[in-house]
mmCIF file of C-alpha atoms in Angstrom:
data_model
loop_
_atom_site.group_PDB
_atom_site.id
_atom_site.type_symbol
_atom_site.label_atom_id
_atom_site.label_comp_id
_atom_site.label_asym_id
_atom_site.label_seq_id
_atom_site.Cartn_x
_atom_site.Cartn_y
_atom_site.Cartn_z
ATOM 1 C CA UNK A 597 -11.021 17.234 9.680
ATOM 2 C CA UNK A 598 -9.184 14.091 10.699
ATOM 3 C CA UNK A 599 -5.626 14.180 11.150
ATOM 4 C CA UNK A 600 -3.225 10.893 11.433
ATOM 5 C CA UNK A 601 0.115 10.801 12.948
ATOM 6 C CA UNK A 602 3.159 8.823 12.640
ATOM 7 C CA UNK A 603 6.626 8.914 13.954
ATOM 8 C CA UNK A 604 9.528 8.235 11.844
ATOM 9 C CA UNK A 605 12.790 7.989 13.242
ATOM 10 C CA UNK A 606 16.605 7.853 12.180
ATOM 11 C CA UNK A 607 20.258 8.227 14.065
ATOM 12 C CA UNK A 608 23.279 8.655 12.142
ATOM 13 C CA UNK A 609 25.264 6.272 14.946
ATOM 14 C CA UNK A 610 28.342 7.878 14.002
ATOM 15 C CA UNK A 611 28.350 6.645 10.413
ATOM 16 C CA UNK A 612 30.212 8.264 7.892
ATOM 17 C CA UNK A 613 26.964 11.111 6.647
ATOM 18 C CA UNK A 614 28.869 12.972 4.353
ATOM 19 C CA UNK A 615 30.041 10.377 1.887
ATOM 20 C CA UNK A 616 26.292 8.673 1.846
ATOM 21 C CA UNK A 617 27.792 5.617 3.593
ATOM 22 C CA UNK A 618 25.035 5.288 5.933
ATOM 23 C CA UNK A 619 22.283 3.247 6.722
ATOM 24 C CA UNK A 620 18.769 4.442 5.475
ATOM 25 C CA UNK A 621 17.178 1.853 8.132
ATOM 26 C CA UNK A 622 14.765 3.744 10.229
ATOM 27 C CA UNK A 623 11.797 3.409 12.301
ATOM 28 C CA UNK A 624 8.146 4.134 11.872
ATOM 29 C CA UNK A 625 6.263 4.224 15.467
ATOM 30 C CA UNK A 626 2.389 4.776 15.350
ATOM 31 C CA UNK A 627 -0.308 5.787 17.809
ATOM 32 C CA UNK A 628 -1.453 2.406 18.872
ATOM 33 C CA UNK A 629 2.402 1.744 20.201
ATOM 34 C CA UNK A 630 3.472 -0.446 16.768
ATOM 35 C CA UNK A 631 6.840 0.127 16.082
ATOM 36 C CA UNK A 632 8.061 -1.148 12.310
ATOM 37 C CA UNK A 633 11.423 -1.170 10.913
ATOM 38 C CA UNK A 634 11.441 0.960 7.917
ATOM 39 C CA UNK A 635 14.044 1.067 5.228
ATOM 40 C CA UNK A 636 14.965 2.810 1.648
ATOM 41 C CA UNK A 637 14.253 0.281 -0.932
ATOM 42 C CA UNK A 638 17.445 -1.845 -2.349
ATOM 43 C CA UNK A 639 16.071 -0.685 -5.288
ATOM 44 C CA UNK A 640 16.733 3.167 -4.702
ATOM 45 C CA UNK A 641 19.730 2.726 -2.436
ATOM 46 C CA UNK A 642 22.010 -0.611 -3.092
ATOM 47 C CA UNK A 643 22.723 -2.600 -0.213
ATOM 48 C CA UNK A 644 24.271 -2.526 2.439
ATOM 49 C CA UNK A 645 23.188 1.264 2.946
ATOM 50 C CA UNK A 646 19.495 -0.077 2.530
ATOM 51 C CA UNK A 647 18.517 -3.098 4.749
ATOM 52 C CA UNK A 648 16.638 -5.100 2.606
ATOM 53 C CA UNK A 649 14.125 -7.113 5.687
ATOM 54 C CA UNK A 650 12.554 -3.645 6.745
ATOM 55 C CA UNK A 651 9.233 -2.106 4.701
ATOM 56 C CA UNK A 652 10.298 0.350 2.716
ATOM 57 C CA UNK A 653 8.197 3.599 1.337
ATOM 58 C CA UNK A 654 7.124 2.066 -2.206
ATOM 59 C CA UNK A 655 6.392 -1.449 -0.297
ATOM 60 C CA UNK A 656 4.185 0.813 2.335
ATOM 61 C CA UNK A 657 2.306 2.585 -0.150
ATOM 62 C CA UNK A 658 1.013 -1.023 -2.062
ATOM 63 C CA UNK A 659 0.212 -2.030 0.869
ATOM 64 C CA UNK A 660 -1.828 1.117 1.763
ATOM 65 C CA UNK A 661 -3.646 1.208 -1.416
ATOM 66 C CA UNK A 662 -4.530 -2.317 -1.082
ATOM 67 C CA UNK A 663 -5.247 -2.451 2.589
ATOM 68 C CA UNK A 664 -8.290 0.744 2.409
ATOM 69 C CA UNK A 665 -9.467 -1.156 -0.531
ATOM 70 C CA UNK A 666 -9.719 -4.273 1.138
ATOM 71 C CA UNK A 667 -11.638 -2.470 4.484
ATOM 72 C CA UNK A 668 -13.926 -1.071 2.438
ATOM 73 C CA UNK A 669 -15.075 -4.243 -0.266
ATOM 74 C CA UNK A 670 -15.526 -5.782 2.899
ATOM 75 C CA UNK A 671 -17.571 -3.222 4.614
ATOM 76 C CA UNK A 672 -19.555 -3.045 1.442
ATOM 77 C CA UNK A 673 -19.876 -6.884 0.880
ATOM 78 C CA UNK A 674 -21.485 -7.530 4.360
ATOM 79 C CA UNK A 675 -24.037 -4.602 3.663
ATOM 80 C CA UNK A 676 -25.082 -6.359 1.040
ATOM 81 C CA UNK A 677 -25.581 -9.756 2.129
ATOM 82 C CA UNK A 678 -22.646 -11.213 0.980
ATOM 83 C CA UNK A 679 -20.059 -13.216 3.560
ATOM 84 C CA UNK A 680 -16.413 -13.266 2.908
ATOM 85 C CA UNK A 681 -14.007 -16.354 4.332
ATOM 86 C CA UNK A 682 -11.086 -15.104 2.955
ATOM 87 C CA UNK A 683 -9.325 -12.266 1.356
ATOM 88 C CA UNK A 684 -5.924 -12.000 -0.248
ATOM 89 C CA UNK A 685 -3.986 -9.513 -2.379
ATOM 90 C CA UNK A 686 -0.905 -9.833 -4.622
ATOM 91 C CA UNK A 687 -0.665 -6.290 -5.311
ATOM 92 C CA UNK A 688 1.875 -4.638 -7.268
ATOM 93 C CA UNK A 689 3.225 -1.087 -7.680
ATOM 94 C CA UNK A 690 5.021 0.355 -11.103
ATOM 95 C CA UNK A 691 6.808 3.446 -11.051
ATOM 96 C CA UNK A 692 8.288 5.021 -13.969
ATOM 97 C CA UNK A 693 8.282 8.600 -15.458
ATOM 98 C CA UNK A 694 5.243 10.123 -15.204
ATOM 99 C CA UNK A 695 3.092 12.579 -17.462
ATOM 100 C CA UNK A 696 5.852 16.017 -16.069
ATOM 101 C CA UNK A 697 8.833 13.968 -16.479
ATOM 102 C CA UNK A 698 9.014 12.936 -12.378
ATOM 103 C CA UNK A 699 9.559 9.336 -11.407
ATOM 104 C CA UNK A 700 6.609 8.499 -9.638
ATOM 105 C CA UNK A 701 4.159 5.425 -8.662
ATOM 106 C CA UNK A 702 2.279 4.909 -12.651
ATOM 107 C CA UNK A 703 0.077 2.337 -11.686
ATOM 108 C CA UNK A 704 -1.152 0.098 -8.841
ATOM 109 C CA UNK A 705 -2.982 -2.970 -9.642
ATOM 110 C CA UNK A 706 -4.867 -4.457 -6.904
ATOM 111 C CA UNK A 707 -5.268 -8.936 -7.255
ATOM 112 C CA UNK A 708 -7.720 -9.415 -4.992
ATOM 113 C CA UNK A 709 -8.304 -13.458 -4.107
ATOM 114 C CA UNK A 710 -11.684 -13.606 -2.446
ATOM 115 C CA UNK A 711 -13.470 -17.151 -1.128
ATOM 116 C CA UNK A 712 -17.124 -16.247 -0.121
ATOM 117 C CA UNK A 713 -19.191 -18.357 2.362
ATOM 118 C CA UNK A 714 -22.490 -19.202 0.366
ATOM 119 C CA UNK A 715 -23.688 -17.797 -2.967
ATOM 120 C CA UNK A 716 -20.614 -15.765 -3.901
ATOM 121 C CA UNK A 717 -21.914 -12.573 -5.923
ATOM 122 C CA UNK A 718 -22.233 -12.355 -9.853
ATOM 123 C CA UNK A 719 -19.554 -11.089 -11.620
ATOM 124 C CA UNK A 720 -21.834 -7.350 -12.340
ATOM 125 C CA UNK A 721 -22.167 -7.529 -8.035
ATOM 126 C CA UNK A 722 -18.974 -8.309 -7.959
ATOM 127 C CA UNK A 723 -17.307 -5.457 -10.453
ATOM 128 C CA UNK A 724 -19.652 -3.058 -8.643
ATOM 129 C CA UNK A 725 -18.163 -4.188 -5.180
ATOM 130 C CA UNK A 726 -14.640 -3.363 -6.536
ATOM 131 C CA UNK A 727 -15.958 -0.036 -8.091
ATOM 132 C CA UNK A 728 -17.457 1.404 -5.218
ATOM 133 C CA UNK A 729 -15.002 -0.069 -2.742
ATOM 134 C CA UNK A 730 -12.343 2.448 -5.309
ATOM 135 C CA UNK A 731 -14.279 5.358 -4.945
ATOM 136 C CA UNK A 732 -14.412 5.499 -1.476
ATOM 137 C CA UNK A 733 -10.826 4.770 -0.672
ATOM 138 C CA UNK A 734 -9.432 7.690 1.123
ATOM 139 C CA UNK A 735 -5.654 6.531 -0.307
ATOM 140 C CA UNK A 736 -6.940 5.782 -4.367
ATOM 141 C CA UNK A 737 -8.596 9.106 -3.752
ATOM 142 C CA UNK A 738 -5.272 11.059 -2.905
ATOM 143 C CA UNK A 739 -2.981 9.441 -5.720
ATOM 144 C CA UNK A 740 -2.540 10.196 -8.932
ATOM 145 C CA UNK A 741 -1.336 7.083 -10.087
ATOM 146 C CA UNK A 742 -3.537 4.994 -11.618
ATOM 147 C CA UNK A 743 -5.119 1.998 -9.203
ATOM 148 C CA UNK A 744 -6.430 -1.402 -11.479
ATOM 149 C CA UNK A 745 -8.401 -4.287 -9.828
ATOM 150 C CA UNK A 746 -7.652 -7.385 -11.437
ATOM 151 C CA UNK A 747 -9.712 -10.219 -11.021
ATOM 152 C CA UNK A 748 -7.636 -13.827 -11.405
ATOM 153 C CA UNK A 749 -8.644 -15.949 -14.016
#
């Protein structure tokens, strides 16, 4: 079993706790020494009690889902001959009521942008890139929301 660890961090600085007039802006602190300013999203909590410049939870998660996909189409690509220049993602989360009534992530859909060096692969390589880069994502494979790859026109 591998474990991962993170450190998440919040003071109350004397604000006022029991009214909910304080700031949700927090800290996540990781093995490698990384330090990021985390936040509720502006969407959940209004302003100023969020602080809109920090990554929030939702923002976090996207990015998760999106990231492991990435590692692995690109692991996969170079076993199979293919060379990749660039890679970018536009992803987006939607959360909404889900199947038991709980607000929850619905869907993520993954827009990957990918420039290949050479022969780029056919679309069939390329869906089965995609497909098998899905399956073995350790974050698709712990959510129940949905995860769509969307390839731009």
């Amino acid at each position: 079993m591998q474990e991962f660890f993170a450190t998440v961090s919040w003071q109350r600085a004397g604000q006022d706790f029991a009214s909910q007039r304080y700031s949700r802006g927090h800290e996540w602190q990781f093995d490698g020494g990384l330090r990021v300013p985390a936040s509720s999203s502006p969407l959940s909590v209004p302003l100023p009690m969020s602080v809109a410049a920090n990554v929030d939870p939702e923002e976090a998660l996207v990015a998760a889902a999106s990231s492991c996909h990435m590692l692995f189409f690109l692991s996969l690509a170079a076993q199979r001959g293919y060379t990749i220049d660039d890679y970018r993602d536009d992803a987006v989360g939607e959360m909404g009521k889900q199947a038991d009534g709980r607000t929850g992530f619905t869907r993520i859909v993954l827009r990957p942008r990918i420039i290949f060096a050479g022969t780029p692969p056919t679309a069939e390589a390329l869906a089965a890139l995609h497909h098998d880069a899905h399956t073995r994502c350790y974050i698709a494979n712990s959510l129940k929301a949905e995860i769509v790859v969307e390839e731009p026109n």
